[in-house]
Amino acid sequence: MSREEIKKRVGYKAAELIENNMLVGLGTGSTAFYFIERLIQRFQQGLQVEVVASSQQSFMQAKQGGLNLLDIDRLSSLDLTVDGADQIDSQKRMIKGAGGAHVREKIMASMSREMLVIIDESKMVKELGKTKVPVEILPFAATATIHHMEQAGYKGLLRTNADQSLYITDNQNYLFDVYFPTFISSPEQEHQKLIQIPGVIDTGFFFNLAKQILIGFFDGQIVIKQ
Ligand code: 5RP
């Protein structure tokens, strides 16, 4: 089965788990796209659901599908957030943000009673690392912020668009993709080191947020891990 087909199955399966009158946080990314697609279908068939979106992309998809979008600024909690991940380990620690939305995604997950992570099996790793971890930084004095990160031993690149212009997040900030060439022995420590640098908004490390994981395997099986 193709990876795309697996993402679709996992996203659709997650949408089947949504119950009437839930207030749901919509994640961002290609797997979340399928979740939202199926949620819209269920809404059109009569499911009562209200949503908030973690990105402009998910917001537009939900809006075009007619979903009841609430203003997250006026809410203190959500029932459930459904979102993808780039890597997840056995302790449910994650790296997120390949889609550039991790700051809002983390806020949304942390205000949710539960976070359901939707992934294909390639996202499950023994140890996090050997990949980039996005760090959102303020444009103000960005050169100095990056210099501080480099002095602390981090190497990375400012994210750019296909036309080489700087990538700007939905929060109007920059993303510095820090590359970790090896496995990360303490993701928590790396997060702490990065977050204390002035100008850093947040990292793509997620801890103690994922509750259930819906995993799509390449043989077509879908498994929920508690
Ligand atoms: C966006 C994210 C995504 O959830 C993550 O990148 C996974 O995306 P996909 O489902 O497309 O693989 O963190 O900021």
mmCIF file of C-alpha atoms and ligand atoms in Angstrom:
data_model
loop_
_atom_site.group_PDB
_atom_site.id
_atom_site.type_symbol
_atom_site.label_atom_id
_atom_site.label_comp_id
_atom_site.label_asym_id
_atom_site.label_seq_id
_atom_site.Cartn_x
_atom_site.Cartn_y
_atom_site.Cartn_z
ATOM 1 C CA MET A 1 0.000 0.000 0.000
ATOM 2 C CA SER A 2 1.350 3.460 -0.839
ATOM 3 C CA ARG A 3 2.298 5.874 1.923
ATOM 4 C CA GLU A 4 -0.360 8.295 0.700
ATOM 5 C CA GLU A 5 -3.031 5.592 0.931
ATOM 6 C CA ILE A 6 -1.917 4.767 4.482
ATOM 7 C CA LYS A 7 -2.078 8.430 5.524
ATOM 8 C CA LYS A 8 -5.576 8.609 4.108
ATOM 9 C CA ARG A 9 -6.717 5.499 5.942
ATOM 10 C CA VAL A 10 -5.270 6.718 9.240
ATOM 11 C CA GLY A 11 -6.741 10.198 8.820
ATOM 12 C CA TYR A 12 -10.139 8.755 7.929
ATOM 13 C CA LYS A 13 -10.027 6.297 10.821
ATOM 14 C CA ALA A 14 -9.287 9.160 13.252
ATOM 15 C CA ALA A 15 -12.311 11.048 11.942
ATOM 16 C CA GLU A 16 -14.493 8.007 12.704
ATOM 17 C CA LEU A 17 -13.512 8.382 16.375
ATOM 18 C CA ILE A 18 -14.994 11.861 16.676
ATOM 19 C CA GLU A 19 -18.230 11.915 18.647
ATOM 20 C CA ASN A 20 -21.168 14.296 18.583
ATOM 21 C CA ASN A 21 -20.665 17.655 20.314
ATOM 22 C CA MET A 22 -16.903 17.409 20.514
ATOM 23 C CA LEU A 23 -14.701 20.472 20.270
ATOM 24 C CA VAL A 24 -11.758 19.322 18.169
ATOM 25 C CA GLY A 25 -8.345 20.823 17.413
ATOM 26 C CA LEU A 26 -7.294 20.319 13.806
ATOM 27 C CA GLY A 27 -3.622 19.559 13.256
ATOM 28 C CA THR A 28 -1.621 20.389 10.169
ATOM 29 C CA GLY A 29 0.071 18.308 7.485
ATOM 30 C CA SER A 30 -0.725 15.688 4.901
ATOM 31 C CA THR A 31 -2.161 13.153 7.376
ATOM 32 C CA ALA A 32 -4.191 15.814 9.184
ATOM 33 C CA PHE A 33 -5.490 16.842 5.751
ATOM 34 C CA TYR A 34 -7.192 13.459 5.342
ATOM 35 C CA PHE A 35 -8.548 13.630 8.892
ATOM 36 C CA ILE A 36 -10.150 16.997 8.134
ATOM 37 C CA GLU A 37 -11.411 15.756 4.762
ATOM 38 C CA ARG A 38 -13.291 12.867 6.397
ATOM 39 C CA LEU A 39 -14.469 15.056 9.291
ATOM 40 C CA ILE A 40 -16.061 17.384 6.755
ATOM 41 C CA GLN A 41 -17.825 14.431 5.139
ATOM 42 C CA ARG A 42 -19.126 13.287 8.526
ATOM 43 C CA PHE A 43 -20.226 16.826 9.368
ATOM 44 C CA GLN A 44 -22.142 16.982 6.097
ATOM 45 C CA GLN A 45 -23.805 13.709 7.106
ATOM 46 C CA GLY A 46 -24.974 15.247 10.394
ATOM 47 C CA LEU A 47 -22.125 14.969 12.916
ATOM 48 C CA GLN A 48 -22.286 17.854 15.395
ATOM 49 C CA VAL A 49 -18.759 19.112 15.816
ATOM 50 C CA GLU A 50 -16.938 22.371 16.443
ATOM 51 C CA VAL A 51 -13.308 22.903 15.532
ATOM 52 C CA VAL A 52 -10.295 25.168 15.882
ATOM 53 C CA ALA A 53 -7.376 25.109 13.466
ATOM 54 C CA SER A 54 -3.624 25.047 14.114
ATOM 55 C CA SER A 55 -2.699 26.716 10.828
ATOM 56 C CA GLN A 56 -3.979 28.840 8.017
ATOM 57 C CA GLN A 57 -3.878 25.749 5.802
ATOM 58 C CA SER A 58 -6.146 23.692 8.079
ATOM 59 C CA PHE A 59 -8.331 26.728 8.728
ATOM 60 C CA MET A 60 -8.956 27.192 4.990
ATOM 61 C CA GLN A 61 -9.719 23.512 4.472
ATOM 62 C CA ALA A 62 -12.174 23.507 7.386
ATOM 63 C CA LYS A 63 -13.762 26.746 6.227
ATOM 64 C CA GLN A 64 -14.202 25.519 2.673
ATOM 65 C CA GLY A 65 -15.803 22.350 4.044
ATOM 66 C CA GLY A 66 -18.270 24.393 6.082
ATOM 67 C CA LEU A 67 -17.083 23.217 9.526
ATOM 68 C CA ASN A 68 -18.035 25.332 12.561
ATOM 69 C CA LEU A 69 -14.759 27.116 13.278
ATOM 70 C CA LEU A 70 -14.405 28.693 16.706
ATOM 71 C CA ASP A 71 -12.032 31.459 17.760
ATOM 72 C CA ILE A 72 -9.301 29.741 19.787
ATOM 73 C CA ASP A 73 -8.469 33.004 21.562
ATOM 74 C CA ARG A 74 -11.765 32.722 23.430
ATOM 75 C CA LEU A 75 -11.363 29.119 24.563
ATOM 76 C CA SER A 76 -9.542 27.610 27.503
ATOM 77 C CA SER A 77 -9.837 23.933 26.610
ATOM 78 C CA LEU A 78 -10.591 21.486 23.810
ATOM 79 C CA ASP A 79 -11.857 17.924 23.925
ATOM 80 C CA LEU A 80 -9.366 16.451 21.500
ATOM 81 C CA THR A 81 -6.575 17.468 19.151
ATOM 82 C CA VAL A 82 -5.783 15.251 16.170
ATOM 83 C CA ASP A 83 -2.403 15.843 14.575
ATOM 84 C CA GLY A 84 0.473 14.196 12.751
ATOM 85 C CA ALA A 85 4.134 13.900 13.757
ATOM 86 C CA ASP A 86 7.534 13.681 12.099
ATOM 87 C CA GLN A 87 9.042 11.282 14.644
ATOM 88 C CA ILE A 88 7.680 9.618 17.781
ATOM 89 C CA ASP A 89 9.542 7.347 20.199
ATOM 90 C CA SER A 90 8.379 4.682 22.645
ATOM 91 C CA GLN A 91 7.895 7.321 25.379
ATOM 92 C CA LYS A 92 5.631 9.254 22.981
ATOM 93 C CA ARG A 93 8.153 12.073 22.737
ATOM 94 C CA MET A 94 7.814 13.694 19.353
ATOM 95 C CA ILE A 95 9.466 15.925 16.820
ATOM 96 C CA LYS A 96 6.954 18.017 14.909
ATOM 97 C CA GLY A 97 6.974 21.044 12.683
ATOM 98 C CA ALA A 98 8.034 19.864 9.241
ATOM 99 C CA GLY A 99 4.879 21.695 8.180
ATOM 100 C CA GLY A 100 5.950 24.770 10.132
ATOM 101 C CA ALA A 101 2.980 24.844 12.502
ATOM 102 C CA HIS A 102 4.451 23.330 15.678
ATOM 103 C CA VAL A 103 4.064 26.392 17.918
ATOM 104 C CA ARG A 104 0.307 26.581 17.437
ATOM 105 C CA GLU A 105 0.057 22.792 17.394
ATOM 106 C CA LYS A 106 1.760 22.579 20.778
ATOM 107 C CA ILE A 107 -0.489 25.228 22.303
ATOM 108 C CA MET A 108 -3.532 23.452 20.919
ATOM 109 C CA ALA A 109 -2.396 20.027 22.161
ATOM 110 C CA SER A 110 -1.622 21.408 25.606
ATOM 111 C CA MET A 111 -5.118 22.872 25.966
ATOM 112 C CA SER A 112 -6.749 19.596 24.886
ATOM 113 C CA ARG A 113 -7.961 16.894 27.217
ATOM 114 C CA GLU A 114 -6.364 14.464 24.777
ATOM 115 C CA MET A 115 -4.047 14.448 21.783
ATOM 116 C CA LEU A 116 -4.488 11.731 19.177
ATOM 117 C CA VAL A 117 -1.425 11.386 16.953
ATOM 118 C CA ILE A 118 -1.953 10.047 13.441
ATOM 119 C CA ILE A 119 1.070 8.578 11.678
ATOM 120 C CA ASP A 120 2.287 5.965 9.269
ATOM 121 C CA GLU A 121 4.713 3.428 10.680
ATOM 122 C CA SER A 122 7.786 5.223 9.272
ATOM 123 C CA LYS A 123 7.333 7.918 11.943
ATOM 124 C CA MET A 124 7.952 5.499 14.818
ATOM 125 C CA VAL A 125 11.573 5.557 15.925
ATOM 126 C CA LYS A 126 13.593 3.902 18.668
ATOM 127 C CA GLU A 127 15.293 7.214 19.401
ATOM 128 C CA LEU A 128 14.561 10.710 18.194
ATOM 129 C CA GLY A 129 17.214 12.327 16.027
ATOM 130 C CA LYS A 130 19.158 12.110 12.770
ATOM 131 C CA THR A 131 16.795 14.761 11.516
ATOM 132 C CA LYS A 132 16.013 18.454 11.715
ATOM 133 C CA VAL A 133 14.081 20.009 14.579
ATOM 134 C CA PRO A 134 12.397 23.291 13.706
ATOM 135 C CA VAL A 135 12.902 26.182 16.090
ATOM 136 C CA GLU A 136 10.600 29.166 15.639
ATOM 137 C CA ILE A 137 12.394 32.464 16.258
ATOM 138 C CA LEU A 138 11.372 36.108 16.260
ATOM 139 C CA PRO A 139 12.498 38.022 13.142
ATOM 140 C CA PHE A 140 13.702 40.767 15.514
ATOM 141 C CA ALA A 141 17.472 40.290 15.900
ATOM 142 C CA ALA A 142 17.217 36.901 14.216
ATOM 143 C CA THR A 143 20.917 36.980 13.277
ATOM 144 C CA ALA A 144 21.858 37.314 16.949
ATOM 145 C CA THR A 145 19.425 34.575 17.983
ATOM 146 C CA ILE A 146 20.925 32.231 15.398
ATOM 147 C CA HIS A 147 24.425 33.219 16.522
ATOM 148 C CA HIS A 148 23.502 32.248 20.092
ATOM 149 C CA MET A 149 22.217 28.892 18.915
ATOM 150 C CA GLU A 150 25.399 28.290 16.944
ATOM 151 C CA GLN A 151 27.522 29.269 19.953
ATOM 152 C CA ALA A 152 25.564 26.689 21.956
ATOM 153 C CA GLY A 153 26.668 24.101 19.378
ATOM 154 C CA TYR A 154 23.624 23.913 17.128
ATOM 155 C CA LYS A 155 23.897 23.877 13.370
ATOM 156 C CA GLY A 156 21.003 24.613 11.102
ATOM 157 C CA LEU A 157 19.456 26.666 8.367
ATOM 158 C CA LEU A 158 16.769 29.290 8.171
ATOM 159 C CA ARG A 159 13.875 27.675 6.342
ATOM 160 C CA THR A 160 13.192 29.067 2.894
ATOM 161 C CA ASN A 161 10.445 28.677 0.325
ATOM 162 C CA ALA A 162 10.958 27.112 -3.111
ATOM 163 C CA ASP A 163 11.849 30.561 -4.516
ATOM 164 C CA GLN A 164 14.520 30.988 -1.789
ATOM 165 C CA SER A 165 12.525 33.681 0.022
ATOM 166 C CA LEU A 166 12.410 33.282 3.807
ATOM 167 C CA TYR A 167 9.694 31.018 5.119
ATOM 168 C CA ILE A 168 7.363 32.955 7.417
ATOM 169 C CA THR A 169 5.200 31.081 9.899
ATOM 170 C CA ASP A 170 1.537 31.822 10.533
ATOM 171 C CA ASN A 171 2.817 33.749 13.581
ATOM 172 C CA GLN A 172 4.938 35.960 11.283
ATOM 173 C CA ASN A 173 8.169 34.454 12.587
ATOM 174 C CA TYR A 174 11.154 32.597 11.070
ATOM 175 C CA LEU A 175 12.014 28.931 11.368
ATOM 176 C CA PHE A 176 15.565 27.825 12.065
ATOM 177 C CA ASP A 177 15.789 24.107 11.301
ATOM 178 C CA VAL A 178 18.392 22.691 13.672
ATOM 179 C CA TYR A 179 20.000 19.557 12.332
ATOM 180 C CA PHE A 180 20.782 16.726 14.739
ATOM 181 C CA PRO A 181 23.150 14.396 12.847
ATOM 182 C CA THR A 182 23.002 11.661 15.523
ATOM 183 C CA PHE A 183 20.389 10.250 17.863
ATOM 184 C CA ILE A 184 19.437 12.690 20.625
ATOM 185 C CA SER A 185 20.272 11.284 24.047
ATOM 186 C CA SER A 186 18.166 13.824 25.949
ATOM 187 C CA PRO A 187 15.587 15.653 23.840
ATOM 188 C CA GLU A 188 14.350 17.387 27.015
ATOM 189 C CA GLN A 189 17.804 18.871 27.641
ATOM 190 C CA GLU A 190 18.128 20.030 24.040
ATOM 191 C CA HIS A 191 14.719 21.671 24.285
ATOM 192 C CA GLN A 192 15.690 23.418 27.523
ATOM 193 C CA LYS A 193 18.959 24.692 26.064
ATOM 194 C CA LEU A 194 17.235 26.081 22.996
ATOM 195 C CA ILE A 195 14.166 27.573 24.662
ATOM 196 C CA GLN A 196 16.247 29.668 27.063
ATOM 197 C CA ILE A 197 17.901 31.581 24.216
ATOM 198 C CA PRO A 198 16.238 35.003 23.887
ATOM 199 C CA GLY A 199 14.351 35.205 20.608
ATOM 200 C CA VAL A 200 13.464 31.515 20.540
ATOM 201 C CA ILE A 201 9.694 31.056 20.629
ATOM 202 C CA ASP A 202 9.523 27.268 20.795
ATOM 203 C CA THR A 203 11.082 24.087 19.462
ATOM 204 C CA GLY A 204 9.501 21.183 17.596
ATOM 205 C CA PHE A 205 10.047 18.832 20.559
ATOM 206 C CA PHE A 206 6.773 17.672 22.127
ATOM 207 C CA PHE A 207 6.753 15.962 25.530
ATOM 208 C CA ASN A 208 3.893 14.532 27.579
ATOM 209 C CA LEU A 209 1.250 15.528 25.066
ATOM 210 C CA ALA A 210 0.530 12.512 22.868
ATOM 211 C CA LYS A 211 -1.975 10.168 24.453
ATOM 212 C CA GLN A 212 -3.207 7.735 21.817
ATOM 213 C CA ILE A 213 -1.364 7.004 18.595
ATOM 214 C CA LEU A 214 -3.110 5.746 15.496
ATOM 215 C CA ILE A 215 -0.515 3.955 13.396
ATOM 216 C CA GLY A 216 -0.967 2.936 9.781
ATOM 217 C CA PHE A 217 1.234 0.022 8.767
ATOM 218 C CA PHE A 218 2.430 -0.555 5.230
ATOM 219 C CA ASP A 219 0.509 -3.846 5.071
ATOM 220 C CA GLY A 220 -2.729 -1.870 5.519
ATOM 221 C CA GLN A 221 -3.289 -2.572 9.226
ATOM 222 C CA ILE A 222 -4.270 0.291 11.499
ATOM 223 C CA VAL A 223 -3.447 -0.011 15.176
ATOM 224 C CA ILE A 224 -4.256 2.221 18.133
ATOM 225 C CA LYS A 225 -1.479 2.447 20.697
ATOM 226 C CA GLN A 226 -2.486 3.678 24.148
HETATM 227 C C1 5RP B 1 3.230 20.316 10.957
HETATM 228 C C2 5RP B 1 3.477 19.031 11.634
HETATM 229 C C3 5RP B 1 2.932 17.797 10.994
HETATM 230 O O1 5RP B 1 1.988 17.237 11.831
HETATM 231 C C4 5RP B 1 4.046 16.829 10.753
HETATM 232 O O2 5RP B 1 5.026 17.482 9.959
HETATM 233 C C5 5RP B 1 3.562 15.562 10.051
HETATM 234 O O3 5RP B 1 3.083 15.873 8.787
HETATM 235 P P1 5RP B 1 2.633 14.770 7.751
HETATM 236 O O4 5RP B 1 1.391 14.155 8.285
HETATM 237 O O5 5RP B 1 2.445 15.549 6.471
HETATM 238 O O6 5RP B 1 3.759 13.779 7.620
HETATM 239 O O7 5RP B 1 4.069 18.951 12.679
HETATM 240 O O8 5RP B 1 3.807 21.375 11.644
#
